[in-house]
Coordinates of C-alpha atoms and ligand atoms in Angstrom, one line a residue:
M1 CA -10.5 60.4 12.2
I2 CA -7.9 59.1 12.0
Q3 CA -7.0 56.0 11.8
F4 CA -4.3 53.9 13.3
T5 CA -3.4 50.6 11.2
Q6 CA -1.2 47.6 13.1
P7 CA 2.3 47.0 12.4
Q8 CA 3.1 43.6 10.3
I9 CA 4.4 40.7 12.9
I10 CA 6.0 37.3 11.7
I11 CA 5.4 35.0 14.2
E12 CA 7.4 31.7 13.6
G13 CA 5.7 28.4 14.5
I14 CA 6.1 24.8 13.2
S15 CA 5.1 23.6 10.0
L16 CA 1.9 20.8 10.9
N17 CA 1.0 20.7 7.0
L18 CA 2.9 21.7 4.0
G19 CA 1.8 24.6 1.4
I20 CA 0.6 29.0 1.8
A21 CA -2.6 30.4 2.1
H22 CA -4.3 34.0 2.7
G23 CA -6.2 34.5 3.7
Q24 CA -8.4 36.7 7.5
A25 CA -7.9 35.3 10.2
Y26 CA -11.1 33.8 12.3
M27 CA -10.2 33.1 16.2
Y28 CA -12.3 30.3 17.0
D29 CA -12.9 29.3 20.7
P30 CA -15.9 26.9 21.2
E31 CA -15.2 27.6 25.2
N32 CA -15.7 30.6 25.2
I33 CA -19.1 32.1 25.6
E34 CA -18.8 35.3 27.6
D35 CA -21.6 35.7 28.5
R36 CA -20.6 36.8 31.8
S37 CA -21.9 40.4 31.4
L38 CA -24.7 40.1 30.4
T39 CA -27.4 40.5 31.5
T40 CA -30.3 37.5 32.1
K41 CA -32.4 38.5 29.9
Q42 CA -29.7 38.7 27.2
K43 CA -28.6 34.7 28.1
E44 CA -32.4 33.5 28.0
K45 CA -33.1 35.0 24.3
I46 CA -29.4 34.1 23.0
F47 CA -30.4 30.5 24.4
L48 CA -33.9 30.8 23.3
D49 CA -32.3 31.7 19.5
A50 CA -30.3 28.8 19.9
V51 CA -32.4 26.7 20.8
Q52 CA -35.0 27.9 17.5
K53 CA -31.6 27.3 15.4
A54 CA -31.6 23.5 16.4
V55 CA -35.1 22.8 15.5
E56 CA -34.0 24.8 12.5
I57 CA -31.6 21.7 12.1
C58 CA -34.1 19.2 13.0
S59 CA -36.0 20.7 9.6
S60 CA -33.5 20.9 7.5
N61 CA -31.9 17.2 8.5
L62 CA -35.9 16.0 8.0
R63 CA -34.9 16.7 4.3
Y64 CA -31.6 15.7 4.0
W65 CA -32.2 12.2 5.6
Q66 CA -33.5 9.1 4.5
E67 CA -37.1 8.5 6.0
K68 CA -36.2 5.9 8.8
N69 CA -34.2 8.7 10.7
H70 CA -37.6 10.7 10.9
E71 CA -38.8 9.4 13.9
L72 CA -35.8 9.8 15.3
I73 CA -35.5 13.7 14.1
L74 CA -39.0 14.1 14.4
V75 CA -38.2 13.1 18.8
Q76 CA -35.8 15.9 18.7
K77 CA -37.7 18.7 17.5
A78 CA -40.2 17.8 19.5
L79 CA -37.6 17.9 23.1
L80 CA -36.5 20.7 22.2
Q81 CA -39.9 22.5 21.6
D82 CA -40.6 21.3 25.7
V83 CA -41.3 24.1 27.2
T84 CA -40.8 22.4 30.8
W85 CA -37.4 22.1 29.7
Q86 CA -36.5 25.4 28.9
Q87 CA -38.1 26.7 31.6
R88 CA -35.9 24.9 34.2
I89 CA -32.9 25.8 32.4
I90 CA -34.3 29.7 32.3
E91 CA -34.8 29.3 36.2
K92 CA -31.4 28.3 36.4
I93 CA -30.4 31.7 33.8
N94 CA -32.1 33.1 36.7
L95 CA -30.3 32.4 39.6
G96 CA -26.8 33.7 38.0
A97 CA -25.7 30.7 35.6
N98 CA -24.5 31.3 32.8
I99 CA -26.0 29.3 29.2
I100 CA -23.6 26.5 29.5
E101 CA -23.7 25.6 32.8
A102 CA -27.8 26.8 33.1
I103 CA -28.0 23.1 30.7
T104 CA -25.3 21.2 32.2
L105 CA -27.1 21.6 34.8
V106 CA -30.5 20.5 34.0
L107 CA -28.7 17.6 31.9
N108 CA -27.1 15.9 35.2
D109 CA -30.5 16.5 37.7
L110 CA -32.0 14.5 34.7
D111 CA -29.7 12.2 34.3
I112 CA -30.6 11.6 38.5
A113 CA -33.7 11.8 38.1
F114 CA -33.8 9.1 34.9
G115 CA -31.4 6.2 36.7
R116 CA -30.6 3.6 35.1
E117 CA -33.2 1.4 34.0
S118 CA -32.7 1.0 30.1
F119 CA -35.5 2.4 28.9
W120 CA -35.2 5.9 31.0
Q121 CA -31.6 5.4 30.2
A122 CA -32.2 5.2 26.2
R123 CA -34.7 8.8 27.2
F124 CA -32.1 10.5 28.9
Q125 CA -29.7 10.1 25.8
E126 CA -31.8 11.2 23.6
V127 CA -32.4 15.2 25.6
K128 CA -28.6 14.6 26.3
G129 CA -28.3 14.7 22.7
I130 CA -30.0 17.9 21.7
T131 CA -28.5 19.8 24.5
Q132 CA -25.2 18.4 23.0
L133 CA -27.1 19.9 19.9
V134 CA -27.6 23.6 21.4
R135 CA -24.7 23.3 22.4
Q136 CA -23.2 23.4 19.0
C137 CA -25.3 26.0 18.2
L138 CA -24.0 28.7 20.9
T139 CA -20.6 27.8 20.6
N140 CA -20.4 26.6 17.1
K141 CA -18.7 30.1 15.3
E142 CA -18.6 27.8 12.5
V143 CA -22.1 29.5 11.0
S144 CA -21.0 32.8 11.2
F145 CA -17.9 32.4 8.7
D146 CA -18.2 35.0 5.7
K147 CA -18.8 32.3 3.6
V148 CA -17.1 33.6 0.4
K149 CA -13.2 35.5 1.4
P150 CA -11.2 32.9 2.5
I151 CA -10.5 32.0 5.9
V152 CA -7.7 30.9 8.4
L153 CA -9.1 30.1 11.3
C154 CA -6.5 30.4 14.3
A155 CA -8.1 27.8 17.4
K156 CA -6.2 26.4 20.7
T157 CA -6.2 23.0 19.5
I158 CA -8.5 21.4 16.3
S159 CA -10.6 17.8 17.0
P160 CA -10.9 15.9 13.8
I161 CA -14.9 15.9 13.8
E162 CA -14.6 19.8 14.6
M163 CA -12.4 19.6 11.5
M164 CA -15.3 17.6 10.4
Q165 CA -17.5 20.0 10.6
F166 CA -15.7 23.1 9.7
D167 CA -15.8 21.2 5.5
Q168 CA -16.5 24.7 3.5
A169 CA -14.4 25.2 0.8
N170 CA -12.8 29.2 1.8
L171 CA -11.3 27.5 4.7
V172 CA -7.4 27.6 3.2
G173 CA -5.9 28.0 6.2
L174 CA -5.2 27.0 9.7
V175 CA -2.9 28.3 12.9
V176 CA -2.8 26.2 16.0
E177 CA -1.5 26.9 19.9
D178 CA -1.3 23.2 20.5
S179 CA -1.2 19.8 17.9
S180 CA 1.5 18.2 16.7
F181 CA 1.8 16.4 13.6
I182 CA 0.3 12.7 14.1
S183 CA -2.9 13.9 15.9
H184 CA -6.6 12.8 14.0
G185 CA -7.1 16.3 13.5
M186 CA -4.0 17.7 11.2
I187 CA -4.3 14.1 9.0
I188 CA -7.7 15.1 8.3
A189 CA -6.2 18.5 7.9
R190 CA -4.0 17.4 5.6
S191 CA -5.9 15.1 3.8
R192 CA -7.9 18.7 3.2
K193 CA -4.7 20.1 1.8
I194 CA -5.1 22.8 4.0
P195 CA -1.8 24.6 5.2
V196 CA -1.5 24.6 9.1
V197 CA 1.3 26.1 11.7
G198 CA 0.9 24.6 15.2
G199 CA 3.3 25.8 17.9
V200 CA 2.1 29.2 18.0
I201 CA 1.9 30.5 22.3
E202 CA -0.9 32.1 22.8
L203 CA -2.1 33.4 19.6
K204 CA -4.7 35.6 20.8
K205 CA -1.8 38.3 21.9
F206 CA -0.8 38.5 18.2
I207 CA -3.5 37.9 15.9
N208 CA -7.1 39.9 15.9
N209 CA -10.3 38.0 14.7
N210 CA -10.4 39.3 10.4
D211 CA -7.0 40.6 10.3
Q212 CA -5.5 39.6 7.4
L213 CA -2.8 36.6 7.4
L214 CA -0.5 34.8 5.4
I215 CA 0.4 31.3 6.5
D216 CA 3.8 29.3 5.1
G217 CA 3.6 25.7 6.3
D218 CA 6.2 25.0 4.4
L219 CA 8.1 27.1 6.8
G220 CA 5.8 27.3 9.8
R221 CA 5.5 30.9 9.6
I222 CA 2.2 33.3 9.7
Y223 CA 2.4 36.9 8.7
V224 CA 0.3 39.0 10.6
R225 CA -1.4 42.3 8.6
P226 CA 1.3 41.0 5.8
Q227 CA 2.9 43.9 3.5
K228 CA 2.1 44.2 0.0
A229 CA 5.3 42.7 -0.8
V230 CA 5.6 40.6 1.3
I231 CA 1.9 39.1 -0.4
A232 CA 3.1 40.0 -4.4
N233 CA 6.9 38.6 -3.0
Y234 CA 4.9 35.1 -2.2
D235 CA 2.4 35.4 -5.5
S236 CA 5.4 35.7 -7.8
T237 CA 7.4 33.0 -6.2
K238 CA 5.2 30.5 -4.1
K239 CA 1.8 29.8 -4.9
V240 CA -1.3 31.4 -2.4
A241 CA -3.7 28.9 -2.9
P242 CA -6.8 30.3 -1.4
T243 CA -8.6 27.1 -2.3
N244 CA -6.6 24.0 -2.7
S245 CA -6.3 22.7 -6.3
G246 CA -5.0 18.6 -4.9
I247 CA -2.9 16.3 -6.1
K248 CA -1.3 16.6 -9.5
S249 CA -2.9 15.7 -12.4
I250 CA -2.7 11.9 -13.6
N251 CA 0.2 11.4 -15.8
S252 CA -0.9 8.7 -19.0
S253 CA 3.0 7.4 -18.6
E254 CA 3.4 7.5 -15.2
K255 CA 4.9 4.3 -14.4
I256 CA 3.2 1.8 -12.8
A257 CA 6.3 0.9 -9.9
V258 CA 8.4 2.7 -7.7
I259 CA 11.2 2.5 -8.7
S260 CA 14.7 3.0 -6.4
R261 CA 17.8 4.7 -8.2
D262 CA 19.2 0.8 -7.2
G263 CA 16.2 -1.0 -8.9
I264 CA 14.2 -1.7 -5.6
A265 CA 10.7 -1.8 -5.8
V266 CA 8.5 0.2 -3.2
D267 CA 4.7 -0.2 -3.3
L268 CA 2.9 2.6 -2.0
Y269 CA -1.0 2.6 -1.0
I270 CA -2.7 5.2 0.3
N271 CA -4.2 6.0 3.8
A272 CA -8.4 7.2 2.9
N273 CA -9.8 9.6 5.6
I274 CA -12.3 11.8 3.5
S275 CA -14.3 10.6 0.2
E276 CA -11.6 12.9 -1.9
D277 CA -8.5 11.5 -0.9
L278 CA -10.1 7.5 -2.9
N279 CA -9.4 10.6 -6.1
C280 CA -5.6 9.9 -6.0
L281 CA -6.3 5.9 -6.5
E282 CA -6.5 6.7 -10.0
R283 CA -2.7 7.1 -10.2
P284 CA -0.9 3.9 -11.3
I285 CA 1.5 4.3 -9.4
I286 CA -1.3 3.8 -6.3
K287 CA -1.2 -0.1 -5.7
G288 CA -3.9 1.0 -3.5
V289 CA -5.9 1.6 0.1
G290 CA -3.4 0.5 3.1
L291 CA -5.4 1.9 5.5
Y292 CA -9.8 3.1 5.6
R293 CA -10.5 4.8 8.5
T294 CA -13.7 3.4 8.9
E295 CA -14.5 5.9 11.7
I296 CA -14.2 8.8 10.4
P297 CA -17.0 9.2 7.5
F298 CA -19.1 8.3 10.1
M299 CA -17.8 11.0 13.3
M300 CA -20.2 13.5 12.4
S301 CA -23.5 11.4 12.3
E302 CA -26.3 11.4 15.8
R303 CA -26.1 7.6 15.6
W304 CA -23.3 5.0 14.6
P305 CA -24.8 4.2 11.2
D306 CA -26.8 1.2 10.6
V307 CA -25.7 -2.0 8.4
D308 CA -27.0 -0.8 5.1
T309 CA -25.3 2.6 5.4
Q310 CA -22.1 1.1 5.9
T311 CA -22.4 -1.2 3.3
R312 CA -23.2 1.4 0.7
L313 CA -20.2 3.9 1.8
Y314 CA -17.9 0.2 1.3
L315 CA -19.4 -0.5 -1.6
Q316 CA -18.6 2.7 -3.2
V317 CA -14.6 2.6 -1.9
M318 CA -14.6 -0.3 -3.8
N319 CA -15.8 0.3 -6.8
K320 CA -13.9 3.0 -6.5
A321 CA -11.3 1.6 -5.6
Q322 CA -11.8 -0.8 -8.7
E323 CA -9.1 -3.8 -9.0
K324 CA -6.6 -1.8 -6.8
F325 CA -7.2 -3.5 -3.0
V326 CA -8.4 -1.4 0.1
V327 CA -7.7 -2.3 3.5
F328 CA -11.3 -1.5 5.7
R329 CA -9.7 -0.6 9.0
A330 CA -12.5 -2.5 12.1
L331 CA -13.4 1.0 14.0
D332 CA -10.8 2.6 15.9
V333 CA -12.4 4.8 18.1
G334 CA -11.6 6.7 21.4
G335 CA -8.6 9.0 22.3
D336 CA -9.4 12.0 20.0
K337 CA -12.3 9.8 17.8
T338 CA -14.8 9.9 20.1
F339 CA -18.9 9.7 19.0
Q340 CA -21.7 11.4 20.7
S341 CA -23.9 8.1 20.1
I342 CA -21.0 5.9 21.7
H343 CA -19.0 7.1 23.9
K344 CA -21.7 8.1 26.1
N345 CA -19.7 6.1 29.5
F346 CA -16.3 6.4 28.8
R347 CA -13.5 8.6 29.6
E348 CA -11.8 10.6 27.0
T349 CA -8.3 9.2 27.1
Q350 CA -5.7 7.7 24.5
S351 CA -4.7 4.4 26.5
G352 CA -8.5 4.0 27.4
W353 CA -11.5 1.7 25.8
R354 CA -9.7 2.3 22.3
N355 CA -10.4 0.1 19.7
S356 CA -10.1 -3.8 21.0
R357 CA -10.5 -3.1 24.6
F358 CA -13.6 -1.5 23.3
T359 CA -15.0 -4.2 21.3
M360 CA -15.1 -7.0 23.9
Q361 CA -17.1 -4.8 25.5
R362 CA -19.3 -4.1 22.5
P363 CA -19.0 -7.3 20.4
S364 CA -22.3 -5.9 18.2
L365 CA -20.4 -3.3 16.9
I366 CA -18.7 -4.4 15.4
R367 CA -20.1 -7.4 13.9
L368 CA -22.5 -5.3 12.0
Q369 CA -19.9 -3.4 11.2
L370 CA -18.0 -6.8 9.7
R371 CA -21.5 -7.6 8.4
A372 CA -21.3 -4.6 6.8
M373 CA -18.2 -4.9 4.6
I374 CA -18.5 -8.5 4.0
R375 CA -22.4 -7.7 2.1
A376 CA -20.5 -4.6 0.2
R377 CA -17.0 -7.0 -1.1
V378 CA -20.0 -9.9 -1.7
H379 CA -22.6 -7.0 -4.5
C380 CA -19.4 -4.6 -5.3
D381 CA -18.5 -4.4 -8.9
Y382 CA -15.0 -6.3 -8.3
P383 CA -16.9 -10.3 -5.6
N384 CA -14.3 -12.4 -6.7
L385 CA -11.5 -9.4 -4.6
P386 CA -11.0 -10.6 -1.3
L387 CA -12.1 -8.6 1.4
H388 CA -9.5 -6.7 3.9
V389 CA -9.6 -6.4 7.3
M390 CA -7.6 -4.6 9.8
F391 CA -7.8 -4.3 13.7
P392 CA -6.2 -1.6 15.1
M393 CA -5.0 -1.6 18.6
I394 CA -4.3 -5.3 19.5
T395 CA -2.8 -5.4 22.6
E396 CA -3.0 -9.1 24.0
T397 CA -3.1 -12.3 21.1
Q398 CA -6.0 -13.4 22.9
E399 CA -8.1 -9.9 21.6
M400 CA -6.7 -11.2 18.3
H401 CA -8.5 -15.1 18.6
F402 CA -11.3 -12.5 19.5
V403 CA -11.8 -10.6 16.5
R404 CA -11.4 -13.5 14.7
S405 CA -14.0 -15.6 15.6
L406 CA -16.4 -12.3 15.2
M407 CA -15.3 -12.2 11.4
K408 CA -16.0 -16.1 11.9
K409 CA -19.5 -15.6 13.3
E410 CA -20.6 -13.3 10.7
L411 CA -18.9 -15.4 7.7
D412 CA -20.9 -18.5 8.9
R413 CA -24.9 -16.1 10.1
E414 CA -24.6 -15.2 6.3
K415 CA -23.6 -18.7 4.4
N416 CA -27.2 -19.6 7.2
L417 CA -28.7 -17.4 5.4
G418 CA -28.3 -18.1 2.3
H419 CA -26.2 -15.3 1.3
S420 CA -23.2 -15.6 -0.3
I421 CA -19.7 -14.6 1.3
P422 CA -16.5 -13.2 0.2
K423 CA -14.2 -15.7 -1.9
E424 CA -11.5 -14.9 0.0
V425 CA -10.8 -12.8 3.8
K426 CA -7.2 -12.1 5.1
I427 CA -7.3 -10.0 8.8
G428 CA -4.7 -8.4 9.8
A429 CA -3.6 -6.4 12.5
M430 CA -2.2 -2.8 13.5
V431 CA 1.4 -2.7 15.4
E432 CA 0.7 0.4 17.7
V433 CA 0.1 -1.0 20.9
S434 CA 3.7 -2.2 21.9
S435 CA 3.0 -5.3 24.8
I436 CA 2.4 -7.1 21.1
I437 CA 6.0 -6.6 20.3
F438 CA 7.0 -9.0 23.1
Q439 CA 4.0 -11.4 22.0
L440 CA 5.4 -11.4 18.4
N441 CA 5.3 -14.7 17.3
K442 CA 2.4 -16.5 18.4
F443 CA 1.1 -12.7 17.1
L444 CA 2.4 -13.2 13.4
D445 CA 0.7 -16.7 13.6
L446 CA -3.0 -15.7 14.0
V447 CA -2.8 -13.0 10.6
D448 CA -3.0 -12.6 6.8
F449 CA -0.9 -9.0 7.2
I450 CA 0.3 -6.1 9.5
S451 CA 1.0 -2.5 9.0
I452 CA 2.7 -0.8 12.3
G453 CA 0.8 1.8 13.3
S454 CA 3.8 4.5 14.0
N455 CA 1.3 7.3 15.6
D456 CA 0.1 5.6 18.2
L457 CA 3.3 3.0 18.9
F458 CA 4.9 6.8 19.3
Q459 CA 3.3 8.3 21.7
F460 CA 3.1 4.6 23.8
F461 CA 6.6 3.5 23.3
F462 CA 7.5 6.7 24.7
A463 CA 3.9 8.2 26.9
I464 CA 3.1 10.9 25.5
D465 CA -0.1 12.4 24.3
R466 CA 0.2 11.5 20.5
A467 CA -1.4 15.5 20.7
D468 CA 0.7 17.6 22.3
A469 CA 2.6 19.8 20.8
V470 CA 5.5 19.5 23.7
M471 CA 6.0 16.2 23.7
S472 CA 5.8 15.2 20.2
R473 CA 9.1 17.0 19.8
R474 CA 10.2 16.5 22.7
Y475 CA 11.5 12.6 21.5
D476 CA 12.0 11.1 18.0
M477 CA 11.2 9.3 15.1
L478 CA 13.9 8.6 13.9
S479 CA 16.0 7.5 18.2
S480 CA 17.5 4.0 17.4
S481 CA 15.3 2.6 20.6
F482 CA 12.2 3.7 18.3
M483 CA 13.7 2.6 15.1
Q484 CA 15.1 -1.2 16.9
M485 CA 12.1 -2.2 17.7
L486 CA 10.2 -1.4 14.1
K487 CA 13.1 -3.3 13.0
T488 CA 12.5 -6.1 15.4
I489 CA 9.0 -6.1 13.7
V490 CA 9.4 -6.1 9.8
D491 CA 12.5 -8.8 10.4
Q492 CA 9.6 -11.2 12.5
A493 CA 7.0 -10.6 9.9
K494 CA 9.5 -11.0 6.8
S495 CA 10.4 -14.0 8.5
K496 CA 7.5 -15.3 8.5
G497 CA 6.1 -14.5 5.5
I498 CA 4.2 -11.8 6.4
P499 CA 3.1 -8.9 4.5
V500 CA 4.6 -5.9 6.3
S501 CA 3.4 -2.3 5.6
L502 CA 3.9 1.0 7.7
C503 CA 0.7 3.2 7.8
G504 CA 1.5 6.6 10.1
E505 CA 2.6 9.5 9.5
M506 CA 6.0 9.1 9.7
A507 CA 6.7 7.1 6.5
S508 CA 4.5 10.8 4.4
R509 CA 8.0 12.7 5.5
P510 CA 10.8 11.8 2.9
I511 CA 13.4 11.5 5.7
E512 CA 11.4 9.4 7.7
A513 CA 10.8 7.1 4.9
M514 CA 14.2 6.7 4.3
A515 CA 15.0 5.7 7.4
L516 CA 12.4 3.1 6.7
L517 CA 13.4 1.9 3.4
G518 CA 16.6 1.6 6.0
I519 CA 14.8 -1.1 7.6
G520 CA 13.1 -3.3 5.1
L521 CA 10.1 -1.9 5.2
R522 CA 9.3 -2.1 1.1
H523 CA 5.9 -1.0 1.7
F524 CA 4.2 2.6 2.6
S525 CA 0.7 3.5 3.3
I526 CA 1.1 6.7 3.0
N527 CA -1.3 10.1 2.7
P528 CA -1.6 11.5 -0.3
S529 CA -1.3 14.8 -0.3
S530 CA 3.1 13.3 0.4
I531 CA 2.5 10.7 -2.7
E532 CA 5.2 12.8 -5.3
S533 CA 7.6 13.6 -1.9
I534 CA 7.7 10.2 -1.2
E535 CA 7.7 8.9 -5.3
N536 CA 11.0 11.8 -5.3
M537 CA 12.8 10.8 -2.6
I538 CA 12.5 6.8 -4.1
Q539 CA 13.5 7.7 -7.6
S540 CA 16.4 9.8 -6.4
L541 CA 17.8 7.1 -3.9
D542 CA 19.7 4.7 -3.4
V543 CA 18.8 1.8 -1.2
W544 CA 21.3 0.2 -0.5
S545 CA 23.7 2.8 1.1
V546 CA 20.7 4.2 3.2
Q547 CA 20.4 0.6 4.6
D548 CA 24.5 0.3 5.4
C549 CA 23.4 3.6 7.4
M550 CA 20.6 2.4 9.0
N551 CA 23.0 -1.1 10.1
N552 CA 25.5 0.9 11.5
C553 CA 23.6 3.2 13.3
L554 CA 21.6 0.5 14.6
S555 CA 24.6 -1.7 15.0
N556 CA 25.3 -2.7 18.8
D557 CA 29.4 -2.9 17.2
S558 CA 30.4 -0.1 19.5
L559 CA 32.7 0.1 17.2
I560 CA 31.3 0.7 14.4
N561 CA 28.5 3.0 16.2
K562 CA 31.9 5.0 17.1
T563 CA 32.4 5.9 13.4
S564 CA 30.1 8.6 14.2
N565 CA 28.2 10.6 17.2
L566 CA 25.6 12.0 14.5
S567 CA 22.1 11.3 15.7
I568 CA 19.7 8.7 12.8
R569 CA 18.5 11.6 11.5
Q570 CA 21.3 13.5 11.4
R571 CA 23.1 10.6 8.9
I572 CA 20.7 10.0 7.0
T573 CA 20.0 13.7 6.2
E574 CA 23.8 13.7 5.3
L575 CA 23.6 10.8 3.0
A576 CA 20.3 12.6 1.6
Q577 CA 22.5 15.6 0.8
I578 CA 25.2 13.7 -0.5
Q579 CA 23.2 11.6 -2.8
Q580 CA 21.2 15.0 -3.4
T581 CA 17.9 12.8 -3.0
Q582 CA 15.0 14.7 -3.1
L583 CA 12.9 15.5 -0.3
S584 CA 10.0 17.5 -1.6
Ligands
LIG1 C1 -1.6 5.4 13.4 O1 -1.6 5.0 14.8 O2 -0.3 5.4 13.6 C2 -2.4 4.7 12.8 C3 -2.3 5.3 11.0 O3 -3.4 4.9 13.2 P1 -4.7 6.2 13.7 O4 -3.7 7.6 13.2 O5 -6.1 6.6 13.1 O6 -4.3 5.8 15.1
LIG2 MG1 -3.3 4.2 15.6

């Protein structure tokens, strides 16, 4: 039989994470279980197989989870094996529903039947939990990954929780249709050092399951079925990494500060999302963790973890950081970070029930978290260091009063119980909702430090969804309006002596970070994968000249502005070329 091999094609997308990867395409489409053409008997079998798989997951969870969770897992197992529940779903399938529709319909029926009374609501949540598990077993094609060959996952979009689910060493690259540099899915991909190309429209038209893919995350380019010569060229010129090797090894003579060519010291901290991120704390130039996203480690949990579980995690982080400080951000759920155990009654929107609003509704959740942080600081190997806690999404000064009162209550509670408390507690806030910028004067009196969350600030300022690929490219973070706003925050914080840093992804990009130095920012919290490029940029830059350039760009003086029609991005890029600033 004659075999036709399809030719190589090249797709130009956008770079969402740097690096080169070569592997087999895996088309991931969780919503698409094409079972309409199946017979009811076949659907029934797929459903029962998924139930069986969910039961097996519960059994293996019993081995891994602590004993106090056993009861919950046993309840889940019993519910899954409940023949009446299974039969109801099979009845719906027999009436013509597909599998996902059938399990959703039965769940909806039960929601109405159980009513709102709290005992029955708790039972309903248990059924909802197992429904979710079965859905995952039906849709989570991760289980059929080849566990050996390098895989390049191709998907419409990837949420942070999916990024955590695909925690396999042989996942070497990602291709996505719709995602942006600042979406949480991409932030986690960056932590895992997985090259990503985005902005590929209708990728199913060009890529088939099992196609060989070579992706160049630096250029935002995909080679589908690459020719041998292309692979050889990449092999010899650029590193094709089936599994990414991570950060550069530590050089014992490394300096302890990052100093610009004209002698300005810049403090670099890291954003920590997964435990591997903490490894770079061993590098002397990294001062600590400027943003520890506490919600990420627990994203995969069926239930929000108890105080002891949280205390153990925070204590491990503090011990790993040793003398360096760690800013623990209080729970920031909502938007694209949703939790089964928390979000049952809320719509998943970027501007909805996110952090401080949510906290005011469910203060007990945050109080338990603060309790765990307090205990971790007291019992870790470095109990004399201050505890740094930062609250996200503060929108009104009132909310700052509220979260401070929660911290006070927790400290008082520990004292009343005869427990020790940290020697010092520093309470900070993220500036990431534009309304707070109009209350800066009062707000800065209520905080010990601030960190600018440019990812969210960008979406709220320009009224866009941060994960939307098209919209996030429509506006520029280096536009004069956005930069002017950032300068206002930096100037006011400095004038009040409040330490200010920026922990959004923009500080991890050399051109953007140059502009931030130009508006006077000296503390950056960055993605660990960007340490080298930001360090190189700073060391090869005269800060005064970029400061001069930014003053000109943001000046209201039309005479000064008339000297150039270029955008801030163009002017900073030009300056980098003149100064031979290293941008990678
Ligand atoms: C931000 O919004 O800039 C930020 C750092 O927080 P997150 O990306 O977790 O929302
Ligand atoms: Mg944010």
